[in-house]
Coordinates of C-alpha atoms and ligand atoms in Angstrom, one line a residue:
M169 CA 142.6 56.2 57.6
R170 CA 144.5 56.9 54.5
S171 CA 142.0 59.3 52.5
A172 CA 140.2 58.9 49.2
Q173 CA 142.4 62.3 48.1
D174 CA 145.7 59.2 48.7
L175 CA 143.7 56.9 46.9
A176 CA 143.7 59.1 43.4
E177 CA 146.7 60.0 43.9
R178 CA 148.3 56.4 44.6
V179 CA 146.4 54.8 41.8
R180 CA 147.3 57.7 38.9
A181 CA 151.2 57.0 40.1
L182 CA 150.5 53.5 39.5
D183 CA 150.2 55.2 35.2
G184 CA 151.9 52.7 32.7
R185 CA 153.1 50.3 35.1
G186 CA 152.4 45.8 35.2
Y187 CA 149.0 45.2 36.0
K188 CA 150.2 43.4 39.8
A189 CA 150.9 46.7 41.4
Y190 CA 147.1 47.7 41.9
G191 CA 148.0 45.9 44.8
A192 CA 148.2 48.8 46.7
V193 CA 144.8 50.2 46.9
G194 CA 143.8 46.9 48.8
G195 CA 142.5 48.2 52.4
S196 CA 140.5 50.6 54.1
W197 CA 140.1 54.6 52.4
A198 CA 138.2 56.6 53.9
F199 CA 136.1 59.0 51.5
E200 CA 134.2 61.7 52.5
D201 CA 131.0 60.6 53.8
F202 CA 131.6 57.1 53.2
T203 CA 133.7 54.7 54.0
L204 CA 136.2 53.2 50.3
H205 CA 137.0 48.6 51.1
V206 CA 138.8 47.1 49.0
D207 CA 139.4 43.3 49.8
H208 CA 140.3 42.2 47.1
V209 CA 142.7 43.6 44.3
Q210 CA 142.3 40.9 40.7
G211 CA 145.8 39.7 40.1
D212 CA 145.4 40.4 36.1
P213 CA 142.2 42.3 33.9
F214 CA 140.7 39.1 32.8
A215 CA 140.7 38.0 36.3
A216 CA 137.6 38.4 37.8
P217 CA 137.3 42.4 39.5
T218 CA 138.3 43.8 42.7
R219 CA 136.4 43.5 44.9
V220 CA 135.1 46.4 47.7
R221 CA 132.5 47.2 49.8
V222 CA 130.9 50.6 51.0
V223 CA 130.1 51.0 54.3
V224 CA 127.0 54.5 54.4
P225 CA 127.1 55.1 58.3
P226 CA 122.8 56.5 59.5
E227 CA 123.9 59.6 59.6
V228 CA 124.5 60.5 56.1
A229 CA 122.5 57.2 54.7
R230 CA 119.0 59.2 56.4
L231 CA 117.0 56.1 56.2
P232 CA 114.0 56.8 57.3
E233 CA 113.9 54.4 61.0
A234 CA 110.4 53.1 59.9
S235 CA 112.7 51.5 56.7
Y236 CA 115.3 49.2 58.7
G237 CA 113.1 49.3 62.4
S238 CA 112.6 45.3 61.8
R239 CA 115.0 42.9 60.4
V240 CA 111.5 42.3 57.7
R241 CA 111.3 46.2 56.4
A242 CA 115.4 46.2 56.7
L243 CA 115.3 43.4 54.1
G244 CA 112.3 45.2 52.0
T245 CA 114.7 48.7 51.8
A246 CA 118.0 46.8 51.3
A247 CA 116.7 44.9 48.3
F248 CA 114.9 47.8 46.8
L249 CA 119.1 49.6 47.2
A250 CA 121.0 46.5 46.0
R251 CA 118.1 47.4 42.8
A252 CA 118.9 51.1 42.5
L253 CA 122.6 50.1 42.9
G254 CA 122.4 47.6 39.8
G255 CA 120.2 50.5 37.8
A256 CA 123.0 53.0 38.4
A257 CA 126.3 50.9 38.2
R258 CA 124.8 50.0 34.6
E259 CA 124.1 53.8 33.6
A260 CA 127.5 54.5 34.9
P261 CA 130.0 55.9 32.0
R262 CA 131.8 52.8 31.3
V263 CA 136.0 53.1 31.0
R264 CA 137.1 51.6 28.0
G265 CA 140.3 48.6 28.5
S266 CA 141.4 45.3 28.1
G267 CA 139.7 42.5 29.7
R268 CA 136.8 43.4 32.8
S269 CA 138.3 46.9 32.5
G270 CA 135.7 49.7 33.2
E271 CA 132.8 46.7 34.4
I272 CA 130.7 47.0 37.5
D273 CA 129.1 44.3 38.6
V274 CA 126.3 43.9 41.3
E275 CA 124.5 41.3 42.3
T276 CA 121.4 42.9 41.1
P277 CA 118.2 41.0 43.0
G278 CA 115.5 39.9 41.3
Q279 CA 112.1 40.3 42.0
E280 CA 112.2 38.7 45.1
V281 CA 113.0 40.3 48.1
L282 CA 115.7 38.0 49.7
A283 CA 118.6 38.2 52.2
Q284 CA 121.5 39.3 50.4
T285 CA 124.7 40.6 51.1
A286 CA 125.0 43.6 47.4
V287 CA 123.4 45.7 50.1
Q288 CA 122.6 45.6 53.6
V289 CA 121.1 47.3 55.9
D290 CA 121.4 46.9 59.6
G291 CA 119.7 47.8 62.9
A292 CA 121.2 51.7 63.8
G293 CA 120.3 52.5 59.2
V294 CA 123.9 51.8 58.4
V295 CA 124.3 51.0 54.6
E296 CA 126.9 48.5 53.6
A297 CA 127.3 48.0 50.0
R298 CA 129.9 45.4 47.7
F299 CA 129.8 44.3 44.4
G300 CA 133.1 44.4 41.9
V301 CA 135.1 46.3 40.1
G302 CA 137.0 45.5 37.0
L303 CA 140.5 47.9 37.1
P304 CA 141.3 49.7 34.2
A305 CA 144.6 48.3 31.9
G306 CA 145.7 48.5 28.8
G307 CA 146.7 45.1 27.5
R308 CA 148.3 44.8 30.8
R309 CA 149.6 47.5 32.1
I310 CA 147.8 50.0 34.1
L311 CA 145.4 53.1 33.1
G312 CA 146.3 55.2 36.1
R313 CA 144.3 58.5 35.4
E314 CA 140.9 56.2 34.4
G315 CA 141.4 53.8 36.9
A316 CA 141.8 56.5 40.0
R317 CA 138.8 58.1 38.3
L318 CA 136.7 54.4 38.3
L319 CA 137.0 54.5 42.6
T320 CA 136.5 57.7 43.8
V321 CA 134.7 59.6 41.3
T322 CA 132.7 56.9 39.1
V323 CA 131.8 54.8 43.2
P324 CA 130.8 57.6 44.9
H325 CA 128.8 59.0 42.1
L326 CA 126.8 55.2 42.7
V327 CA 126.4 56.2 46.4
R328 CA 124.6 59.7 45.8
T329 CA 122.8 57.7 43.5
A330 CA 121.1 54.8 44.5
L331 CA 122.5 54.4 48.5
L332 CA 121.2 57.3 49.9
A333 CA 117.6 58.4 51.2
S334 CA 117.9 62.3 49.1
A335 CA 118.3 59.6 46.0
H336 CA 115.0 58.5 46.7
D337 CA 111.2 59.8 47.1
P338 CA 110.7 58.6 51.5
A339 CA 107.8 57.4 50.2
E340 CA 109.1 54.8 47.7
I341 CA 111.5 53.9 50.4
L342 CA 108.9 52.7 52.9
R343 CA 106.6 51.3 50.7
H344 CA 109.4 48.4 50.3
A345 CA 109.9 48.3 53.9
E346 CA 105.9 47.6 54.2
V347 CA 105.3 45.8 51.8
N348 CA 108.0 43.0 52.4
E349 CA 106.5 43.2 56.1
D350 CA 102.8 42.5 54.7
A351 CA 103.7 39.1 52.7
E352 CA 106.0 38.1 56.0
H353 CA 102.7 38.3 58.3
L354 CA 100.5 37.2 55.5
R355 CA 102.3 34.3 55.3
A356 CA 102.8 34.2 58.6
S357 CA 98.7 34.1 59.0
L358 CA 97.6 31.2 56.6
A359 CA 98.4 28.2 59.5
A360 CA 95.9 29.4 61.7
E361 CA 93.2 29.8 58.6
G362 CA 93.6 26.3 58.1
L363 CA 94.9 27.6 54.3
I364 CA 98.4 26.4 52.8
A365 CA 98.0 29.7 50.2
F366 CA 96.1 32.8 50.0
V367 CA 96.1 34.1 46.6
A368 CA 95.5 38.2 47.1
D369 CA 92.3 39.8 44.8
G370 CA 94.4 42.4 42.6
A371 CA 97.2 40.3 41.8
S372 CA 98.6 40.1 38.9
L373 CA 100.3 36.5 38.1
P374 CA 101.0 36.6 34.0
R375 CA 104.7 37.1 33.5
R376 CA 106.1 38.4 30.4
S377 CA 107.7 35.4 29.4
G378 CA 109.5 32.3 30.3
V379 CA 112.7 34.4 30.8
D380 CA 111.8 37.5 32.3
D381 CA 109.8 37.2 35.5
R382 CA 108.5 41.2 35.7
P383 CA 104.6 41.7 35.3
L384 CA 103.3 40.7 32.4
E385 CA 101.8 44.5 31.2
G386 CA 99.0 45.7 29.0
E387 CA 95.3 45.1 28.2
G388 CA 95.1 41.4 28.0
V389 CA 96.3 40.9 31.9
V390 CA 93.3 39.6 33.8
L391 CA 93.9 40.3 37.5
F392 CA 92.9 37.5 40.4
N393 CA 89.2 37.6 41.4
S394 CA 88.8 35.4 44.4
P395 CA 85.5 33.1 43.5
E396 CA 82.6 33.9 46.8
S397 CA 83.1 30.6 48.6
L398 CA 86.9 30.4 49.0
R399 CA 87.3 34.1 49.9
V400 CA 88.7 35.1 52.7
T401 CA 90.1 38.3 54.7
L402 CA 93.5 38.6 56.4
E403 CA 95.0 41.6 58.1
A404 CA 97.9 43.2 56.8
P405 CA 99.8 45.3 59.0
N406 CA 100.7 48.0 56.7
A407 CA 98.1 47.5 53.8
G408 CA 95.2 45.8 56.1
T409 CA 91.6 44.3 55.9
L410 CA 92.8 41.8 52.0
T411 CA 90.8 39.5 50.4
G412 CA 91.5 37.2 47.9
M413 CA 91.7 33.0 47.9
G414 CA 92.6 31.1 50.4
V415 CA 93.4 27.7 49.1
P416 CA 92.6 24.8 52.0
A417 CA 94.9 22.3 53.1
G418 CA 94.6 19.4 51.2
V419 CA 93.8 18.0 48.7
T420 CA 93.4 21.2 45.9
L421 CA 92.8 20.8 41.9
V422 CA 92.9 23.7 39.5
V423 CA 91.8 22.5 36.1
G424 CA 90.7 23.9 33.3
G425 CA 90.6 24.5 28.9
G426 CA 94.5 24.8 27.8
F427 CA 96.1 28.1 28.1
H428 CA 93.5 29.4 30.3
G429 CA 96.2 30.3 33.0
K430 CA 96.3 26.9 35.0
S431 CA 100.0 26.7 35.4
T432 CA 100.4 30.3 36.1
L433 CA 98.5 30.2 39.0
L434 CA 100.8 27.5 39.8
R435 CA 103.8 29.1 39.6
A436 CA 102.3 32.1 41.4
L437 CA 101.5 29.7 44.8
E438 CA 105.3 28.0 44.1
A439 CA 106.6 31.9 43.7
G440 CA 104.3 33.3 46.8
V441 CA 107.2 31.1 49.3
Y442 CA 109.4 34.4 48.7
N443 CA 108.2 37.7 49.1
H444 CA 108.2 40.1 46.6
R445 CA 109.1 43.5 45.4
P446 CA 105.8 45.9 45.2
G447 CA 104.7 46.4 42.1
D448 CA 105.6 43.0 41.3
G449 CA 101.7 41.6 40.7
R450 CA 102.4 38.8 43.3
E451 CA 102.9 40.8 46.2
R452 CA 100.1 39.7 48.2
V453 CA 100.6 35.7 46.9
V454 CA 102.1 34.0 49.9
A455 CA 102.3 30.1 49.6
D456 CA 103.2 28.6 53.2
A457 CA 106.6 28.3 53.3
D458 CA 107.5 25.0 53.3
T459 CA 105.2 24.5 49.8
V460 CA 108.0 22.5 47.1
K461 CA 107.5 22.0 43.9
V462 CA 107.5 18.8 42.5
R463 CA 108.4 17.5 39.0
A464 CA 109.5 14.5 36.9
E465 CA 113.2 14.9 36.3
D466 CA 114.5 12.4 33.7
G467 CA 118.3 11.9 33.7
R468 CA 118.9 12.8 37.7
A469 CA 120.7 10.8 39.8
V470 CA 119.2 9.7 43.1
T471 CA 120.8 8.5 46.0
R472 CA 119.7 5.4 48.4
V473 CA 115.7 7.1 48.1
D474 CA 112.8 4.1 49.3
I475 CA 110.1 5.1 46.6
S476 CA 108.6 1.7 48.0
C477 CA 105.4 3.9 48.9
F478 CA 105.6 4.8 45.0
I479 CA 106.9 2.3 43.1
D480 CA 107.9 -1.5 44.1
G481 CA 109.3 -4.3 42.2
L482 CA 111.4 -3.2 39.6
P483 CA 112.1 -5.6 36.3
F484 CA 115.1 -7.6 37.1
G485 CA 114.5 -7.1 41.0
Q486 CA 115.7 -3.8 41.7
D487 CA 115.0 -2.8 45.2
T488 CA 113.1 0.6 46.0
H489 CA 114.1 0.6 49.2
A490 CA 117.2 2.5 48.1
F491 CA 116.3 3.3 45.4
T492 CA 120.0 4.2 43.1
T493 CA 120.3 5.6 39.8
P494 CA 122.2 8.0 38.3
N495 CA 120.3 7.5 35.3
A496 CA 116.2 7.9 37.0
S497 CA 112.9 7.3 34.2
G498 CA 109.9 10.6 34.4
S499 CA 108.2 8.2 37.2
T500 CA 110.6 7.1 39.5
S501 CA 112.5 10.9 39.8
Q502 CA 109.0 12.0 40.3
A503 CA 108.9 10.2 43.8
A504 CA 111.8 9.7 44.8
T505 CA 111.5 14.3 44.8
I506 CA 108.2 13.6 46.4
V507 CA 110.4 11.1 49.4
E508 CA 113.1 13.6 49.4
A509 CA 110.6 16.8 50.1
L510 CA 108.9 15.4 52.9
E511 CA 112.4 14.7 54.3
S512 CA 113.4 18.1 54.3
G513 CA 110.1 19.1 56.0
A514 CA 108.1 19.7 53.3
R515 CA 104.1 20.7 54.2
T516 CA 102.6 21.0 51.1
L517 CA 103.6 19.8 47.2
L518 CA 102.5 21.7 44.3
I519 CA 102.4 19.8 40.8
D520 CA 101.5 20.5 37.4
E521 CA 100.6 17.7 34.6
D522 CA 102.7 19.8 32.3
T523 CA 106.1 18.4 33.9
S524 CA 104.2 15.9 35.5
A525 CA 105.0 11.5 34.5
T526 CA 102.0 10.3 33.2
N527 CA 102.3 6.5 34.5
F528 CA 103.1 8.4 37.4
M529 CA 100.1 10.4 38.0
I530 CA 97.4 7.5 36.6
R531 CA 96.5 4.6 35.4
D532 CA 92.8 4.3 34.5
R533 CA 90.6 0.9 34.5
R534 CA 91.2 0.5 31.0
M535 CA 95.0 0.4 31.1
Q536 CA 94.3 -1.5 34.5
A537 CA 92.7 -4.6 32.8
L538 CA 95.0 -4.6 30.2
V539 CA 98.3 -4.5 32.7
P540 CA 97.3 -6.3 35.3
K541 CA 99.2 -4.9 38.9
E542 CA 101.1 -7.6 39.2
G543 CA 103.0 -6.5 36.2
E544 CA 102.9 -2.9 37.0
P545 CA 105.3 -2.1 40.1
I546 CA 103.8 1.7 39.5
T547 CA 101.3 2.8 42.6
P548 CA 99.4 6.3 40.9
F549 CA 100.0 9.1 43.0
V550 CA 95.7 9.4 42.8
D551 CA 96.1 6.5 45.2
R552 CA 98.5 8.5 47.8
V553 CA 97.5 11.4 47.5
R554 CA 94.2 11.6 49.9
E555 CA 96.7 8.7 52.1
L556 CA 99.3 12.2 52.0
H557 CA 97.2 14.7 53.4
R558 CA 95.7 12.3 55.9
A559 CA 98.4 10.5 57.3
L560 CA 101.6 12.8 57.4
G561 CA 99.8 16.2 57.3
V562 CA 100.8 17.1 53.4
S563 CA 98.5 19.2 51.5
T564 CA 98.9 18.5 47.7
V565 CA 98.4 21.1 44.6
L566 CA 97.4 19.6 41.7
V567 CA 97.2 21.2 37.9
L568 CA 95.1 19.0 35.5
G569 CA 93.5 19.2 32.4
G570 CA 93.5 16.2 30.6
S571 CA 92.4 13.3 33.7
G572 CA 89.5 13.3 36.4
D573 CA 89.9 10.4 37.9
Y574 CA 91.5 13.1 40.5
L575 CA 87.9 14.5 40.6
D576 CA 87.5 12.1 43.6
V577 CA 89.9 12.7 45.8
A578 CA 90.1 16.2 46.0
D579 CA 88.2 18.2 48.4
T580 CA 88.3 21.8 46.5
V581 CA 88.3 22.3 42.7
V582 CA 89.4 25.3 41.8
A583 CA 88.6 25.3 36.9
M584 CA 90.4 28.7 36.0
R585 CA 88.6 30.1 32.5
R586 CA 89.9 32.7 31.3
Y587 CA 91.6 33.3 34.0
E588 CA 89.7 33.6 36.7
P589 CA 89.0 31.3 39.1
H590 CA 85.4 29.6 39.4
D591 CA 84.6 27.3 42.4
V592 CA 83.3 24.3 41.3
T593 CA 83.9 21.3 43.9
D594 CA 79.9 20.7 43.9
A595 CA 80.4 20.3 40.2
A596 CA 83.4 18.2 40.6
G597 CA 81.6 16.0 43.1
D598 CA 78.4 15.1 41.0
V599 CA 80.5 14.6 37.3
A600 CA 82.3 11.8 39.9
S601 CA 79.8 9.7 41.3
A602 CA 77.5 10.5 37.9
H603 CA 81.0 9.0 35.9
P604 CA 82.6 6.7 38.3
T605 CA 86.2 6.1 37.0
G606 CA 85.7 2.4 37.6
R607 CA 89.3 2.1 38.8
T608 CA 90.3 -0.2 41.3
P609 CA 92.2 1.9 43.9
E610 CA 95.6 0.6 44.3
A611 CA 97.2 2.0 46.9
G612 CA 99.5 -0.4 48.8
P613 CA 100.8 -0.8 52.7
P614 CA 100.2 2.4 54.4
L615 CA 101.6 6.1 53.8
R616 CA 104.9 6.4 55.9
L617 CA 107.9 8.1 55.8
P618 CA 110.9 6.7 55.2
E619 CA 113.7 5.7 57.7
A620 CA 115.5 8.9 57.8
R621 CA 118.9 8.4 55.9
V622 CA 122.4 9.1 56.7
V623 CA 124.8 11.6 54.8
D624 CA 128.8 10.2 54.5
T625 CA 130.1 13.7 54.7
R626 CA 133.4 13.1 53.4
C627 CA 131.3 12.9 50.1
L628 CA 130.4 16.4 50.6
D629 CA 134.4 17.7 49.4
A630 CA 134.5 21.2 48.2
R631 CA 138.1 20.8 46.4
R632 CA 139.1 20.8 43.2
G633 CA 142.8 20.5 42.3
R634 CA 144.8 23.6 44.5
R635 CA 141.5 25.2 45.8
D636 CA 139.7 24.4 49.4
V637 CA 136.5 25.2 48.1
H638 CA 135.5 25.3 44.1
V639 CA 132.3 26.6 44.1
K640 CA 130.9 28.0 40.3
V641 CA 127.7 28.8 39.3
P642 CA 128.4 29.3 35.7
D643 CA 124.4 30.1 35.3
L644 CA 120.8 30.2 37.0
R645 CA 120.4 26.1 36.2
T646 CA 124.1 25.0 37.3
L647 CA 126.4 24.4 40.5
L648 CA 130.3 23.5 39.6
F649 CA 130.7 22.4 42.9
G650 CA 134.4 20.7 43.8
R651 CA 135.3 18.8 40.8
G652 CA 131.7 17.6 40.1
T653 CA 128.5 19.2 38.4
V654 CA 124.7 19.4 39.9
D655 CA 122.0 20.5 37.7
L656 CA 119.3 22.3 39.6
G657 CA 117.8 23.0 35.8
A658 CA 114.5 21.4 37.5
V659 CA 114.3 22.9 40.6
E660 CA 112.2 25.8 40.3
Q661 CA 112.1 27.2 43.5
V662 CA 115.4 28.3 43.0
V663 CA 116.0 31.6 42.0
S664 CA 119.0 33.5 41.6
R665 CA 122.5 32.9 40.9
S666 CA 123.8 34.0 44.0
Q667 CA 120.9 31.6 46.3
I668 CA 122.7 29.0 44.0
N669 CA 126.4 30.9 45.5
A670 CA 125.0 30.7 48.9
I671 CA 123.4 26.7 48.6
G672 CA 127.1 25.3 47.3
R673 CA 129.0 27.3 49.8
A674 CA 126.7 25.8 52.3
L675 CA 127.6 22.3 51.3
A676 CA 130.9 22.7 51.6
L677 CA 130.6 24.1 55.3
A678 CA 128.1 21.2 55.9
P679 CA 130.0 18.7 57.2
G680 CA 132.0 20.8 59.7
L681 CA 129.8 22.3 61.6
P682 CA 128.1 21.5 64.6
F683 CA 124.8 19.9 66.2
P684 CA 122.4 22.8 66.4
P685 CA 120.2 21.9 69.9
G686 CA 116.9 21.1 70.6
R687 CA 116.4 21.5 66.6
S688 CA 114.8 19.7 64.4
Q689 CA 110.2 18.7 65.1
P690 CA 108.7 19.7 62.2
A691 CA 105.0 20.3 62.6
G692 CA 104.2 17.3 61.5
G693 CA 105.2 15.2 65.1
P694 CA 108.4 12.8 65.3
E695 CA 107.0 10.7 64.1
L696 CA 106.3 12.0 60.8
H697 CA 109.6 13.4 59.8
A698 CA 113.2 11.8 59.8
R699 CA 114.2 13.1 62.9
S700 CA 117.3 14.5 63.4
E701 CA 120.2 14.1 65.9
S702 CA 120.0 15.5 69.5
P703 CA 123.3 17.2 70.6
G704 CA 125.4 14.2 71.5
G705 CA 122.5 11.9 70.3
S706 CA 123.2 8.9 68.2
A707 CA 126.5 7.1 67.6
L708 CA 126.1 8.7 64.0
S709 CA 126.9 12.3 65.1
G710 CA 130.2 10.9 64.8
G711 CA 132.9 10.0 62.7
G712 CA 131.4 12.2 59.3
S713 CA 128.3 10.4 59.0
R714 CA 124.6 12.7 60.1
T715 CA 121.0 12.6 59.4
V716 CA 120.0 14.6 55.8
A717 CA 117.5 16.2 58.3
A718 CA 120.8 16.9 61.0
L719 CA 122.9 19.2 57.8
L720 CA 119.6 20.9 56.9
D721 CA 119.8 22.3 60.6
A722 CA 122.8 22.8 61.5
V723 CA 122.9 25.6 58.2
E724 CA 120.0 26.3 59.0
A725 CA 121.3 27.1 63.2
L726 CA 124.3 28.9 61.2
L727 CA 122.6 31.7 58.9
E728 CA 119.5 32.4 61.5
E729 CA 123.2 33.0 63.9
R730 CA 125.8 34.9 61.9
G731 CA 124.4 35.4 58.7
L732 CA 125.0 34.7 54.8
D733 CA 128.8 36.0 55.8
A734 CA 129.4 33.1 57.7
L735 CA 129.0 31.3 54.2
D736 CA 132.0 33.1 53.4
D737 CA 134.2 34.9 55.0
R738 CA 135.2 37.4 52.2
R739 CA 133.0 39.4 52.3
P740 CA 131.5 38.7 48.7
G741 CA 128.0 40.7 47.0
D742 CA 126.6 37.7 45.8
L743 CA 125.1 35.3 48.1
S744 CA 121.7 34.8 49.5
A745 CA 119.1 33.1 51.1
F746 CA 117.9 30.5 50.7
R747 CA 115.0 27.7 51.8
R748 CA 116.4 24.2 53.6
H749 CA 114.8 22.1 50.8
E750 CA 116.3 23.5 47.7
L751 CA 119.3 23.4 50.0
A752 CA 118.4 19.7 50.5
A753 CA 117.5 19.3 46.4
A754 CA 121.2 20.6 45.5
L755 CA 122.2 18.0 48.3
N756 CA 120.2 14.7 46.4
R757 CA 121.2 15.9 43.0
L758 CA 125.4 15.6 43.3
R759 CA 126.6 12.6 41.6
S760 CA 128.9 11.6 44.5
L761 CA 126.8 11.7 47.3
R762 CA 126.5 9.1 49.8
I763 CA 124.6 7.6 51.8
V764 CA 125.9 4.9 54.7
Ligands
ADP199 P1 97.7 26.7 30.8 O1 98.3 25.6 32.1 O2 96.4 26.7 31.5 O3 97.5 25.4 29.9 P2 98.9 29.2 31.0 O4 99.1 29.2 33.0 O5 100.4 28.6 31.1 O6 97.7 28.6 30.7 O7 98.4 30.3 31.0 C1 99.0 30.5 29.4 C2 99.2 31.9 28.2 O8 98.1 32.6 29.4 C3 99.8 32.5 29.6 O9 100.9 33.5 28.5 C4 100.5 33.6 30.6 O10 100.9 33.8 30.5 C5 98.7 33.7 29.9 N1 98.2 34.0 30.8 C6 98.1 33.2 32.2 N2 96.8 34.6 33.4 C7 97.1 35.2 32.4 C8 96.1 36.3 32.9 N3 95.9 36.4 34.6 N4 96.1 38.2 32.7 C9 96.7 37.4 31.2 N5 97.4 36.7 30.4 C10 97.6 35.0 31.5
MG200 MG1 100.0 24.8 31.8

């Protein structure tokens, strides 16, 4: 293999030539203690930076074996190294030049620990990092000396200061591995305890701001302290015995005055489907993996979703058994999002009154008197939430400050007072009997899961212009897919651009994937969930159509078998893991979605 020395000489010799001559740096180069692969060379200084990969062998990286001995540990370690690489790249001296000259693009993980491709650590302790480098130019002419410096001085500097164990405190590396392992373990132990979530005592839930997910700091922060009656004890492999609040399955209300920390608690549960880095404050806050945040989202597209359990008999005879609209209202969007969540296999729903449609949530006695049921197409959620658990085994956590009507249907009521949780279940029961709502329950026919929807997979067309796959993520709420735009702004459990990128890639691949054998029999049993086809199953399995559940299964099976690289054979550094629920959310928001 050609050496780093060869690379330096080669690039210096390109000085002053047209930018395209940079093509000569493509391929693999042996550095003293790692290999640099230049996978794709940018065509001009304004284009996306040149994609490189650095592979560091275990005897150079020298990570402690315990930091990568299991997959979950390796993921914690990899996320740590990726953050370190991002930090080192930000601090590296920047070469100046035209366009994106000198840029070093690392897809740095946020507070979550997800499988990602920016830095990966395998079971043998090999470290592989992927990032972009803007090869320097003045105008469109190559700056040879700067280019050689970037590739053969700056890149080795990044490796030394971020990717090698010697750059870090070994205890710190292990902590990232162990904290990740603990979170995984805590989440896995919820079901056996009859819980849907756990918030450890001492957790710090508030964030710096709506756009800064790091923990709020300072004297005003109140650490989580569980109410005694809801306190449970869980074991974590590294942290040992932990106490905290167990959120039981069923219907749970979080009540309390405005600004007392209700939504903050709910958002922590939302985030609890992911593991968090040490120091985040939520690293021991976990929710069942199939927990889905649901909210109103007026304006979204809905395609043939059976929302008749919640909304039936719309004016002008619109059918809600296969409800379709390019522009949903608050209530219809929230109903559709719930039904879609059930379709993708949600076991717990999280709902905040702050982001809900009031007429979907409640209809009080006076409104019942004024507008009789015959004139109101909506069955309010208050009349379905118990049934959701009793009949379908789906739990709900609701944040409510405004409506007491839910007290009748709650199993557990937690009151937040000055950021402290209190168990007020008994008091809520007393209030409910002392002050009857006088409402007439309105639930119509029994709740059931809708028929499985079948997607015409030709609608998952990612082509645009000359590109076979056009997937772009301009910001944290938008997926450009083919010629369409998918708005994910209301899909609150999407956490990074790399996750959206991976979702877009998965949607592009999904139509061509084989049916995974023997999958998708979610916990609720066959009656409770929209089923996917078994292999060679029904007539639906051929001819470019398959059920939503089968599509999700196929993508999950692919990722399980081949990892994120299965999504994009160019080996990019900007992919990260996502759940089937967010994949479904993107699919359901495609304006071109066709259901047969
Ligand atoms: P609610 O939903 O009850 O109206 P929020 O959850 O929105 O209240 O919280 C109100 C404010 O209090 C937010 O700015 C939030 O960051 C802050 N906050 C929430 N929990 C805590 C806490 N444990 N310690 C300090 N500040 C908190
Ligand atoms: Mg709130």
